[in-house]
mmCIF file of C-alpha atoms in Angstrom:
data_model
loop_
_atom_site.group_PDB
_atom_site.id
_atom_site.type_symbol
_atom_site.label_atom_id
_atom_site.label_comp_id
_atom_site.label_asym_id
_atom_site.label_seq_id
_atom_site.Cartn_x
_atom_site.Cartn_y
_atom_site.Cartn_z
ATOM 1 C CA SER R 1 -6.555 -5.389 -3.782
ATOM 2 C CA TYR R 2 -4.102 -3.827 -1.834
ATOM 3 C CA GLU R 3 -1.945 -1.280 -3.882
ATOM 4 C CA LEU R 4 1.232 0.651 -3.245
ATOM 5 C CA SER R 5 2.218 4.497 -4.812
ATOM 6 C CA GLN R 6 5.368 5.986 -5.377
ATOM 7 C CA PRO R 7 6.318 8.286 -7.279
ATOM 8 C CA PRO R 8 7.906 7.869 -10.671
ATOM 9 C CA SER R 9 11.174 9.631 -9.837
ATOM 10 C CA VAL R 10 13.613 11.390 -7.878
ATOM 11 C CA SER R 11 16.173 13.490 -8.369
ATOM 12 C CA VAL R 12 19.337 14.462 -6.828
ATOM 13 C CA SER R 13 22.637 16.289 -6.585
ATOM 14 C CA PRO R 14 25.400 13.531 -5.544
ATOM 15 C CA GLY R 15 25.865 14.118 -1.360
ATOM 16 C CA GLN R 16 22.544 15.114 -0.919
ATOM 17 C CA THR R 17 19.754 12.852 0.075
ATOM 18 C CA ALA R 18 17.515 11.124 -1.664
ATOM 19 C CA ILE R 19 14.428 10.488 -0.090
ATOM 20 C CA ILE R 20 11.354 8.298 -1.718
ATOM 21 C CA THR R 21 8.544 6.805 -0.642
ATOM 22 C CA CYS R 22 5.962 4.232 -0.989
ATOM 23 C CA SER R 23 2.176 4.559 -0.282
ATOM 24 C CA GLY R 24 -0.919 2.375 0.653
ATOM 25 C CA ASP R 25 -3.244 2.286 3.643
ATOM 26 C CA PHE R 26 -2.720 1.774 6.447
ATOM 27 C CA LEU R 27 0.867 -0.118 5.357
ATOM 28 C CA GLY R 28 2.948 1.343 8.822
ATOM 29 C CA ASN R 29 1.239 -1.798 10.197
ATOM 30 C CA ARG R 30 3.293 -3.678 7.487
ATOM 31 C CA TYR R 31 6.563 -4.880 6.489
ATOM 32 C CA ALA R 32 7.787 -2.627 4.214
ATOM 33 C CA CYS R 33 11.151 -3.615 2.379
ATOM 34 C CA TRP R 34 13.177 -1.769 -0.670
ATOM 35 C CA TYR R 35 14.750 -3.284 -3.944
ATOM 36 C CA GLN R 36 17.344 -0.982 -5.624
ATOM 37 C CA GLN R 37 17.393 -2.706 -9.506
ATOM 38 C CA LYS R 38 20.433 -1.334 -12.112
ATOM 39 C CA PRO R 39 19.479 -1.539 -15.917
ATOM 40 C CA GLY R 40 20.092 -4.974 -17.159
ATOM 41 C CA ARG R 41 20.718 -6.750 -13.819
ATOM 42 C CA SER R 42 18.097 -8.096 -11.191
ATOM 43 C CA PRO R 43 16.908 -6.330 -7.937
ATOM 44 C CA LEU R 44 19.304 -6.085 -5.006
ATOM 45 C CA LEU R 45 17.165 -5.921 -1.815
ATOM 46 C CA VAL R 46 18.318 -2.682 0.607
ATOM 47 C CA ILE R 47 15.624 -2.450 3.971
ATOM 48 C CA TYR R 48 13.551 -4.938 5.507
ATOM 49 C CA GLN R 49 11.322 -5.365 7.848
ATOM 50 C CA ASP R 50 11.369 -1.298 7.478
ATOM 51 C CA VAL R 51 14.458 -0.549 9.212
ATOM 52 C CA LYS R 52 16.755 -3.133 9.117
ATOM 53 C CA ARG R 53 19.772 -2.932 6.199
ATOM 54 C CA PRO R 54 21.001 -6.639 4.338
ATOM 55 C CA SER R 55 25.099 -7.638 4.880
ATOM 56 C CA GLY R 56 26.866 -5.454 2.819
ATOM 57 C CA ILE R 57 24.550 -2.725 2.493
ATOM 58 C CA PRO R 58 25.646 0.589 2.575
ATOM 59 C CA GLU R 59 25.458 2.704 5.753
ATOM 60 C CA ARG R 60 23.229 5.781 3.373
ATOM 61 C CA PHE R 61 20.517 4.030 2.796
ATOM 62 C CA SER R 62 17.815 3.535 5.948
ATOM 63 C CA GLY R 63 13.845 3.068 5.960
ATOM 64 C CA SER R 64 11.114 4.299 7.994
ATOM 65 C CA ASN R 65 7.253 3.235 7.613
ATOM 66 C CA SER R 66 4.244 4.771 9.521
ATOM 67 C CA GLY R 67 1.118 5.720 9.348
ATOM 68 C CA ASN R 68 0.622 5.314 5.460
ATOM 69 C CA THR R 69 3.676 5.573 4.206
ATOM 70 C CA ALA R 70 6.954 3.938 4.851
ATOM 71 C CA THR R 71 10.399 5.883 3.132
ATOM 72 C CA LEU R 72 13.701 5.077 2.367
ATOM 73 C CA THR R 73 16.381 8.017 2.571
ATOM 74 C CA ILE R 74 19.482 7.596 1.218
ATOM 75 C CA SER R 75 22.392 9.312 2.863
ATOM 76 C CA GLY R 76 24.887 11.533 0.849
ATOM 77 C CA THR R 77 23.818 9.808 -2.606
ATOM 78 C CA GLN R 78 26.260 8.598 -4.804
ATOM 79 C CA ALA R 79 26.322 8.730 -8.909
ATOM 80 C CA MET R 80 26.704 4.279 -7.997
ATOM 81 C CA ASP R 81 23.210 4.527 -6.105
ATOM 82 C CA GLU R 82 21.715 5.290 -9.748
ATOM 83 C CA ALA R 83 19.122 2.833 -9.436
ATOM 84 C CA ASP R 84 15.247 2.427 -9.837
ATOM 85 C CA TYR R 85 14.026 1.195 -6.161
ATOM 86 C CA TYR R 86 10.708 -0.683 -5.141
ATOM 87 C CA CYS R 87 9.078 -0.897 -2.276
ATOM 88 C CA GLN R 88 7.198 -4.440 -1.391
ATOM 89 C CA ALA R 89 5.054 -5.366 1.400
ATOM 90 C CA TRP R 90 3.035 -9.399 2.133
ATOM 91 C CA ASP R 91 -1.048 -8.649 1.923
ATOM 92 C CA SER R 92 -2.534 -11.425 3.132
ATOM 93 C CA SER R 93 -0.374 -14.595 2.042
ATOM 94 C CA SER R 94 0.330 -12.822 -1.148
ATOM 95 C CA VAL R 95 2.995 -10.203 -2.184
ATOM 96 C CA VAL R 96 2.591 -6.541 -3.508
ATOM 97 C CA PHE R 97 4.872 -4.838 -5.409
ATOM 98 C CA GLY R 98 4.838 -0.377 -6.185
ATOM 99 C CA GLY R 99 5.678 0.070 -9.207
ATOM 100 C CA GLY R 100 8.897 1.925 -9.369
ATOM 101 C CA THR R 101 10.675 5.132 -8.786
ATOM 102 C CA LYS R 102 13.337 5.585 -10.839
ATOM 103 C CA LEU R 103 15.905 7.482 -8.861
ATOM 104 C CA THR R 104 18.414 10.143 -11.638
ATOM 105 C CA VAL R 105 22.309 11.319 -9.211
ATOM 106 C CA LEU R 106 22.150 14.669 -11.939
ATOM 107 C CA GLN E 1 26.142 -17.654 0.013
ATOM 108 C CA VAL E 2 22.556 -19.386 -2.091
ATOM 109 C CA GLN E 3 22.959 -19.173 -5.291
ATOM 110 C CA LEU E 4 19.526 -19.215 -7.968
ATOM 111 C CA GLN E 5 20.433 -20.611 -11.051
ATOM 112 C CA GLN E 6 17.821 -20.024 -13.828
ATOM 113 C CA SER E 7 17.814 -22.466 -17.341
ATOM 114 C CA GLY E 8 14.191 -22.527 -19.744
ATOM 115 C CA PRO E 9 13.160 -21.526 -22.995
ATOM 116 C CA GLY E 10 13.540 -18.386 -23.656
ATOM 117 C CA LEU E 11 9.808 -18.447 -26.971
ATOM 118 C CA VAL E 12 6.720 -20.430 -25.486
ATOM 119 C CA LYS E 13 3.497 -20.418 -28.457
ATOM 120 C CA SER E 14 0.431 -18.890 -26.805
ATOM 121 C CA SER E 15 -1.901 -21.563 -25.651
ATOM 122 C CA GLN E 16 1.415 -23.161 -24.630
ATOM 123 C CA THR E 17 2.969 -23.970 -20.982
ATOM 124 C CA LEU E 18 5.515 -21.629 -19.797
ATOM 125 C CA SER E 19 8.503 -24.205 -17.943
ATOM 126 C CA LEU E 20 11.452 -22.621 -15.706
ATOM 127 C CA THR E 21 13.754 -24.200 -13.615
ATOM 128 C CA CYS E 22 16.265 -23.816 -11.068
ATOM 129 C CA ALA E 23 18.091 -24.647 -9.621
ATOM 130 C CA ILE E 24 19.616 -24.695 -5.731
ATOM 131 C CA SER E 25 23.362 -23.757 -4.186
ATOM 132 C CA GLY E 26 24.192 -23.217 -0.424
ATOM 133 C CA ASP E 27 20.737 -24.553 0.296
ATOM 134 C CA SER E 28 18.134 -27.384 0.318
ATOM 135 C CA VAL E 29 14.597 -26.575 -1.044
ATOM 136 C CA SER E 30 13.846 -28.763 1.640
ATOM 137 C CA SER E 31 14.949 -26.320 4.212
ATOM 138 C CA PHE E 32 12.231 -25.761 7.086
ATOM 139 C CA THR E 33 12.504 -21.363 6.770
ATOM 140 C CA ALA E 34 13.206 -20.775 3.236
ATOM 141 C CA ALA E 35 10.376 -20.576 0.853
ATOM 142 C CA TRP E 36 10.550 -20.803 -2.342
ATOM 143 C CA ASN E 37 9.263 -18.228 -5.667
ATOM 144 C CA TRP E 38 8.918 -17.687 -9.213
ATOM 145 C CA ILE E 39 8.166 -13.406 -9.544
ATOM 146 C CA ARG E 40 8.159 -12.003 -12.820
ATOM 147 C CA GLN E 41 8.905 -8.380 -14.751
ATOM 148 C CA SER E 42 7.074 -6.535 -16.892
ATOM 149 C CA PRO E 43 6.971 -3.086 -18.453
ATOM 150 C CA SER E 44 2.808 -2.981 -18.586
ATOM 151 C CA ARG E 45 3.105 -5.191 -14.820
ATOM 152 C CA GLY E 46 5.653 -4.023 -13.582
ATOM 153 C CA LEU E 47 7.570 -6.773 -10.837
ATOM 154 C CA GLU E 48 4.013 -10.149 -9.928
ATOM 155 C CA TRP E 49 4.923 -12.570 -7.865
ATOM 156 C CA LEU E 50 3.861 -15.393 -9.298
ATOM 157 C CA GLY E 51 3.787 -17.655 -5.875
ATOM 158 C CA ARG E 52 6.090 -19.957 -3.703
ATOM 159 C CA THR E 53 6.346 -23.291 -2.540
ATOM 160 C CA TYR E 54 8.549 -24.536 0.643
ATOM 161 C CA TYR E 55 8.870 -28.027 2.766
ATOM 162 C CA ARG E 56 7.835 -27.106 6.817
ATOM 163 C CA SER E 57 7.069 -31.573 7.373
ATOM 164 C CA LYS E 58 5.046 -31.383 4.308
ATOM 165 C CA TRP E 59 5.214 -28.902 1.257
ATOM 166 C CA TYR E 60 3.123 -25.913 0.569
ATOM 167 C CA ASN E 61 2.069 -24.204 -2.457
ATOM 168 C CA ASP E 62 0.849 -20.354 -2.594
ATOM 169 C CA TYR E 63 -0.257 -18.950 -5.982
ATOM 170 C CA ALA E 64 -1.037 -14.778 -7.574
ATOM 171 C CA VAL E 65 -4.778 -14.982 -7.655
ATOM 172 C CA SER E 66 -4.038 -13.756 -11.450
ATOM 173 C CA VAL E 67 -2.747 -16.945 -12.022
ATOM 174 C CA GLN E 68 -3.779 -19.294 -9.516
ATOM 175 C CA SER E 69 -5.422 -21.192 -12.273
ATOM 176 C CA ARG E 70 -2.651 -21.853 -14.616
ATOM 177 C CA ILE E 71 0.562 -21.693 -12.438
ATOM 178 C CA THR E 72 1.649 -25.129 -10.891
ATOM 179 C CA ILE E 73 4.847 -24.408 -8.800
ATOM 180 C CA ASN E 74 7.038 -27.898 -7.604
ATOM 181 C CA PRO E 75 9.896 -28.841 -5.583
ATOM 182 C CA ASP E 76 12.525 -31.323 -7.066
ATOM 183 C CA THR E 77 14.549 -32.749 -3.979
ATOM 184 C CA SER E 78 16.177 -35.003 -6.187
ATOM 185 C CA LYS E 79 18.061 -32.038 -7.599
ATOM 186 C CA ASN E 80 17.826 -29.875 -5.282
ATOM 187 C CA GLN E 81 15.577 -27.088 -7.525
ATOM 188 C CA PHE E 82 12.252 -25.846 -7.932
ATOM 189 C CA SER E 83 9.759 -25.583 -11.152
ATOM 190 C CA LEU E 84 7.334 -23.268 -12.718
ATOM 191 C CA GLN E 85 4.654 -23.889 -15.321
ATOM 192 C CA LEU E 86 2.771 -21.499 -16.993
ATOM 193 C CA ASN E 87 -0.327 -23.227 -18.913
ATOM 194 C CA SER E 88 -2.160 -21.243 -21.912
ATOM 195 C CA VAL E 89 0.494 -18.455 -21.585
ATOM 196 C CA THR E 90 -0.759 -15.800 -24.320
ATOM 197 C CA PRO E 91 1.549 -12.634 -25.014
ATOM 198 C CA GLU E 92 1.124 -11.422 -21.849
ATOM 199 C CA ASP E 93 2.751 -13.914 -20.275
ATOM 200 C CA THR E 94 5.785 -12.084 -22.298
ATOM 201 C CA ALA E 95 7.996 -10.232 -19.601
ATOM 202 C CA VAL E 96 11.779 -11.690 -17.344
ATOM 203 C CA TYR E 97 11.229 -14.983 -14.602
ATOM 204 C CA TYR E 98 13.088 -14.131 -12.013
ATOM 205 C CA CYS E 99 13.114 -17.590 -9.383
ATOM 206 C CA VAL E 100 13.363 -16.404 -5.363
ATOM 207 C CA GLY E 101 14.499 -17.152 -1.850
ATOM 208 C CA ASP E 102 12.918 -15.741 1.217
ATOM 209 C CA TRP E 103 13.429 -16.346 4.701
ATOM 210 C CA GLY E 104 11.185 -15.469 6.633
ATOM 211 C CA ARG E 105 11.725 -11.873 6.911
ATOM 212 C CA PHE E 106 8.659 -10.842 4.818
ATOM 213 C CA ALA E 107 11.763 -10.233 1.867
ATOM 214 C CA PHE E 108 13.219 -11.317 -1.261
ATOM 215 C CA ASP E 109 17.474 -12.073 -0.349
ATOM 216 C CA TYR E 110 18.224 -13.735 -3.436
ATOM 217 C CA TRP E 111 17.411 -13.746 -6.829
ATOM 218 C CA GLY E 112 18.132 -15.613 -9.704
ATOM 219 C CA GLN E 113 19.762 -13.785 -12.972
ATOM 220 C CA GLY E 114 16.575 -13.498 -14.347
ATOM 221 C CA SER E 115 15.338 -15.099 -17.334
ATOM 222 C CA LEU E 116 13.502 -13.636 -20.861
ATOM 223 C CA VAL E 117 10.449 -15.136 -21.981
ATOM 224 C CA THR E 118 8.600 -14.129 -24.700
ATOM 225 C CA VAL E 119 5.526 -15.376 -25.509
ATOM 226 C CA SER E 120 4.457 -15.684 -29.665
ATOM 227 C CA SER E 121 1.375 -15.403 -31.042
#
Protein backbone atom coordinates (compact mmCIF):
# COMPACT_ATOMS: atom_id res chain seq x y z
CA SER A 1 0.00 0.00 0.00
CA TYR A 2 1.08 3.56 -0.64
CA GLU A 3 2.71 5.43 2.24
CA LEU A 4 3.58 9.04 3.02
CA SER A 5 6.38 9.89 5.47
CA GLN A 6 6.82 13.09 7.46
CA PRO A 7 9.35 14.12 10.09
CA PRO A 8 7.76 13.87 13.54
CA SER A 9 8.77 17.38 14.53
CA VAL A 10 10.13 20.65 13.17
CA SER A 11 11.18 23.68 15.19
CA VAL A 12 11.42 27.26 13.98
CA SER A 13 11.99 30.68 15.49
CA PRO A 14 9.31 33.35 15.06
CA GLY A 15 9.73 35.21 11.80
CA GLN A 16 11.83 32.47 10.23
CA THR A 17 10.86 30.00 7.50
CA ALA A 18 9.50 26.59 8.41
CA ILE A 19 9.83 23.75 5.93
CA ILE A 20 7.88 20.52 6.37
CA THR A 21 8.44 17.63 3.98
CA CYS A 22 6.28 14.70 2.90
CA SER A 23 7.86 11.77 1.05
CA GLY A 24 6.28 9.03 -1.04
CA ASP A 25 7.12 7.05 -4.14
CA PHE A 26 6.62 9.28 -7.19
CA LEU A 27 4.56 11.67 -5.06
CA GLY A 28 5.21 14.37 -7.67
CA ASN A 29 2.94 12.46 -10.03
CA ARG A 30 -0.01 12.93 -7.66
CA TYR A 31 -1.65 15.97 -6.14
CA ALA A 32 -0.56 16.62 -2.56
CA CYS A 33 -2.36 18.72 0.01
CA TRP A 34 -1.71 19.89 3.55
CA TYR A 35 -3.78 20.30 6.69
CA GLN A 36 -3.13 22.24 9.86
CA GLN A 37 -4.55 20.88 13.10
CA LYS A 38 -4.48 22.65 16.44
CA PRO A 39 -5.26 20.86 19.71
CA GLY A 40 -8.91 19.93 20.06
CA ARG A 41 -9.76 21.24 16.59
CA SER A 42 -10.65 19.66 13.26
CA PRO A 43 -8.01 19.71 10.52
CA LEU A 44 -7.95 22.81 8.31
CA LEU A 45 -6.96 22.63 4.64
CA VAL A 46 -4.07 25.04 3.99
CA ILE A 47 -2.71 23.84 0.61
CA TYR A 48 -4.39 21.79 -2.12
CA GLN A 49 -3.31 20.55 -5.56
CA ASP A 50 0.33 21.00 -4.54
CA VAL A 51 0.47 24.80 -4.58
CA LYS A 52 -3.01 26.34 -4.19
CA ARG A 53 -4.25 28.15 -1.08
CA PRO A 54 -7.92 28.01 -0.08
CA SER A 55 -9.66 31.30 0.51
CA GLY A 56 -8.68 32.78 3.86
CA ILE A 57 -5.32 31.01 4.18
CA PRO A 58 -2.47 33.53 4.62
CA GLU A 59 0.03 34.01 1.80
CA ARG A 60 2.86 32.90 4.06
CA PHE A 61 1.71 29.32 3.45
CA SER A 62 3.01 27.83 0.20
CA GLY A 63 3.53 24.39 -1.25
CA SER A 64 5.50 22.49 -3.87
CA ASN A 65 5.64 18.92 -5.10
CA SER A 66 8.26 17.26 -7.27
CA GLY A 67 9.91 13.88 -7.54
CA ASN A 68 9.24 11.98 -4.35
CA THR A 69 8.74 14.96 -2.05
CA ALA A 70 6.03 17.50 -1.35
CA THR A 71 6.95 20.51 0.76
CA LEU A 72 4.95 22.90 2.89
CA THR A 73 6.71 26.21 3.49
CA ILE A 74 5.63 28.76 6.06
CA SER A 75 7.38 32.08 5.57
CA GLY A 76 7.61 34.51 8.46
CA THR A 77 6.29 31.89 10.86
CA GLN A 78 4.08 33.21 13.63
CA ALA A 79 3.29 31.79 17.04
CA MET A 80 -0.25 31.03 15.83
CA ASP A 81 1.22 28.62 13.24
CA GLU A 82 2.28 26.19 15.97
CA ALA A 83 0.25 23.07 15.20
CA ASP A 84 0.37 19.59 13.72
CA TYR A 85 0.61 19.44 9.94
CA TYR A 86 -0.49 16.50 7.79
CA CYS A 87 0.09 15.79 4.12
CA GLN A 88 -2.40 13.79 2.07
CA ALA A 89 -2.66 12.28 -1.40
CA TRP A 90 -4.96 9.97 -3.30
CA ASP A 91 -3.95 6.44 -4.27
CA SER A 92 -6.34 4.91 -6.82
CA SER A 93 -9.76 5.36 -5.18
CA SER A 94 -8.39 5.60 -1.67
CA VAL A 95 -6.72 8.22 0.47
CA VAL A 96 -3.37 8.27 2.24
CA PHE A 97 -2.31 10.61 5.05
CA GLY A 98 1.16 11.22 6.36
CA GLY A 99 1.84 10.59 10.02
CA GLY A 100 1.97 14.29 10.86
CA THR A 101 4.63 16.82 11.84
CA LYS A 102 4.47 18.85 15.02
CA LEU A 103 5.63 22.39 14.30
CA THR A 104 7.01 24.18 17.32
CA VAL A 105 7.56 27.92 17.18
CA LEU A 106 10.25 28.65 19.76
CA GLN B 1 -20.21 28.46 3.51
CA VAL B 2 -20.73 24.75 4.08
CA GLN B 3 -21.26 23.52 7.61
CA LEU B 4 -21.30 19.92 8.78
CA GLN B 5 -22.90 18.98 12.10
CA GLN B 6 -22.24 15.52 13.46
CA SER B 7 -24.35 13.54 15.92
CA GLY B 8 -24.38 10.09 17.44
CA PRO B 9 -23.47 8.14 20.58
CA GLY B 10 -20.05 8.52 22.11
CA LEU B 11 -19.90 5.03 23.59
CA VAL B 12 -20.40 1.72 21.80
CA LYS B 13 -19.89 -1.79 23.09
CA SER B 14 -17.58 -4.26 21.38
CA SER B 15 -19.18 -6.32 18.61
CA GLN B 16 -21.98 -3.78 18.18
CA THR B 17 -22.54 -1.16 15.46
CA LEU B 18 -21.15 2.36 15.51
CA SER B 19 -23.59 4.84 13.95
CA LEU B 20 -23.00 8.53 13.23
CA THR B 21 -24.91 11.12 11.23
CA CYS B 22 -23.70 14.28 9.52
CA ALA B 23 -26.15 17.07 8.68
CA ILE B 24 -25.17 19.32 5.78
CA SER B 25 -25.95 23.01 5.46
CA GLY B 26 -24.84 25.21 2.60
CA ASP B 27 -24.85 22.44 -0.01
CA SER B 28 -26.81 19.35 -0.99
CA VAL B 29 -25.95 15.72 -0.29
CA SER B 30 -27.08 15.17 -3.92
CA SER B 31 -24.63 17.73 -5.30
CA PHE B 32 -23.06 16.74 -8.62
CA THR B 33 -19.71 18.22 -7.56
CA ALA B 34 -19.33 17.20 -3.92
CA ALA B 35 -18.45 13.95 -2.18
CA TRP B 36 -19.21 13.18 1.45
CA ASN B 37 -16.58 11.37 3.45
CA TRP B 38 -15.90 9.87 6.86
CA ILE B 39 -12.39 10.12 8.31
CA ARG B 40 -11.24 9.03 11.76
CA GLN B 41 -8.24 9.89 13.89
CA SER B 42 -6.61 7.98 16.70
CA PRO B 43 -3.16 8.11 18.33
CA SER B 44 -2.33 4.61 17.08
CA ARG B 45 -3.62 4.91 13.50
CA GLY B 46 -3.35 8.65 12.81
CA LEU B 47 -5.75 10.08 10.24
CA GLU B 48 -7.56 7.31 8.37
CA TRP B 49 -10.01 7.79 5.52
CA LEU B 50 -12.92 5.35 5.81
CA GLY B 51 -15.02 6.01 2.75
CA ARG B 52 -17.36 8.29 0.85
CA THR B 53 -20.67 8.59 -0.92
CA TYR B 54 -21.43 10.83 -3.87
CA TYR B 55 -24.09 11.42 -6.53
CA ARG B 56 -23.33 11.54 -10.24
CA SER B 57 -26.75 10.76 -11.75
CA LYS B 58 -26.71 7.74 -9.44
CA TRP B 59 -25.21 7.03 -6.04
CA TYR B 60 -21.66 5.73 -5.65
CA ASN B 61 -19.63 4.56 -2.66
CA ASP B 62 -15.92 3.99 -2.14
CA TYR B 63 -14.59 2.33 1.00
CA ALA B 64 -11.14 1.85 2.47
CA VAL B 65 -9.87 -1.71 2.17
CA SER B 66 -9.23 -1.82 5.92
CA VAL B 67 -12.94 -1.50 6.77
CA GLN B 68 -14.78 -2.39 3.57
CA SER B 69 -16.33 -5.57 5.00
CA ARG B 70 -17.83 -3.65 7.96
CA ILE B 71 -18.77 -0.18 6.69
CA THR B 72 -21.82 1.42 5.12
CA ILE B 73 -22.14 5.10 4.21
CA ASN B 74 -25.62 6.18 3.19
CA PRO B 75 -27.10 9.45 1.99
CA ASP B 76 -30.45 10.71 3.27
CA THR B 77 -31.81 13.15 0.73
CA SER B 78 -34.95 13.94 2.73
CA LYS B 79 -32.84 15.33 5.60
CA ASN B 80 -29.81 16.47 3.57
CA GLN B 81 -27.44 14.35 5.60
CA PHE B 82 -25.33 11.23 5.37
CA SER B 83 -24.49 8.51 7.83
CA LEU B 84 -21.77 6.08 8.85
CA GLN B 85 -22.36 2.57 10.10
CA LEU B 86 -19.41 0.47 11.22
CA ASN B 87 -20.26 -3.06 12.27
CA SER B 88 -18.58 -5.46 14.66
CA VAL B 89 -16.51 -2.79 16.36
CA THR B 90 -13.58 -3.49 18.67
CA PRO B 91 -11.61 -1.19 20.99
CA GLU B 92 -9.30 -0.52 18.02
CA ASP B 93 -12.15 1.43 16.45
CA THR B 94 -11.99 3.98 19.27
CA ALA B 95 -11.25 7.30 17.59
CA VAL B 96 -12.45 10.78 16.78
CA TYR B 97 -14.69 10.47 13.72
CA TYR B 98 -15.07 13.35 11.27
CA CYS B 99 -17.53 13.87 8.46
CA VAL B 100 -15.89 15.76 5.63
CA GLY B 101 -16.92 17.30 2.32
CA ASP B 102 -14.79 17.54 -0.80
CA TRP B 103 -15.41 19.21 -4.14
CA GLY B 104 -13.16 17.32 -6.49
CA ARG B 105 -9.97 19.18 -5.69
CA PHE B 106 -8.23 16.04 -4.38
CA ALA B 107 -8.48 17.52 -0.88
CA PHE B 108 -10.93 17.70 1.99
CA ASP B 109 -12.38 21.17 2.22
CA TYR B 110 -14.84 21.19 5.08
CA TRP B 111 -14.71 19.13 8.27
CA GLY B 112 -17.33 18.49 10.90
CA GLN B 113 -16.57 19.19 14.54
CA GLY B 114 -15.48 15.62 15.26
CA SER B 115 -17.09 12.98 17.45
CA LEU B 116 -15.14 10.95 19.98
CA VAL B 117 -16.43 7.39 19.89
CA THR B 118 -15.16 4.99 22.51
CA VAL B 119 -15.60 1.25 22.06
CA SER B 120 -15.79 -0.51 25.40
CA SER B 121 -14.76 -4.10 25.82
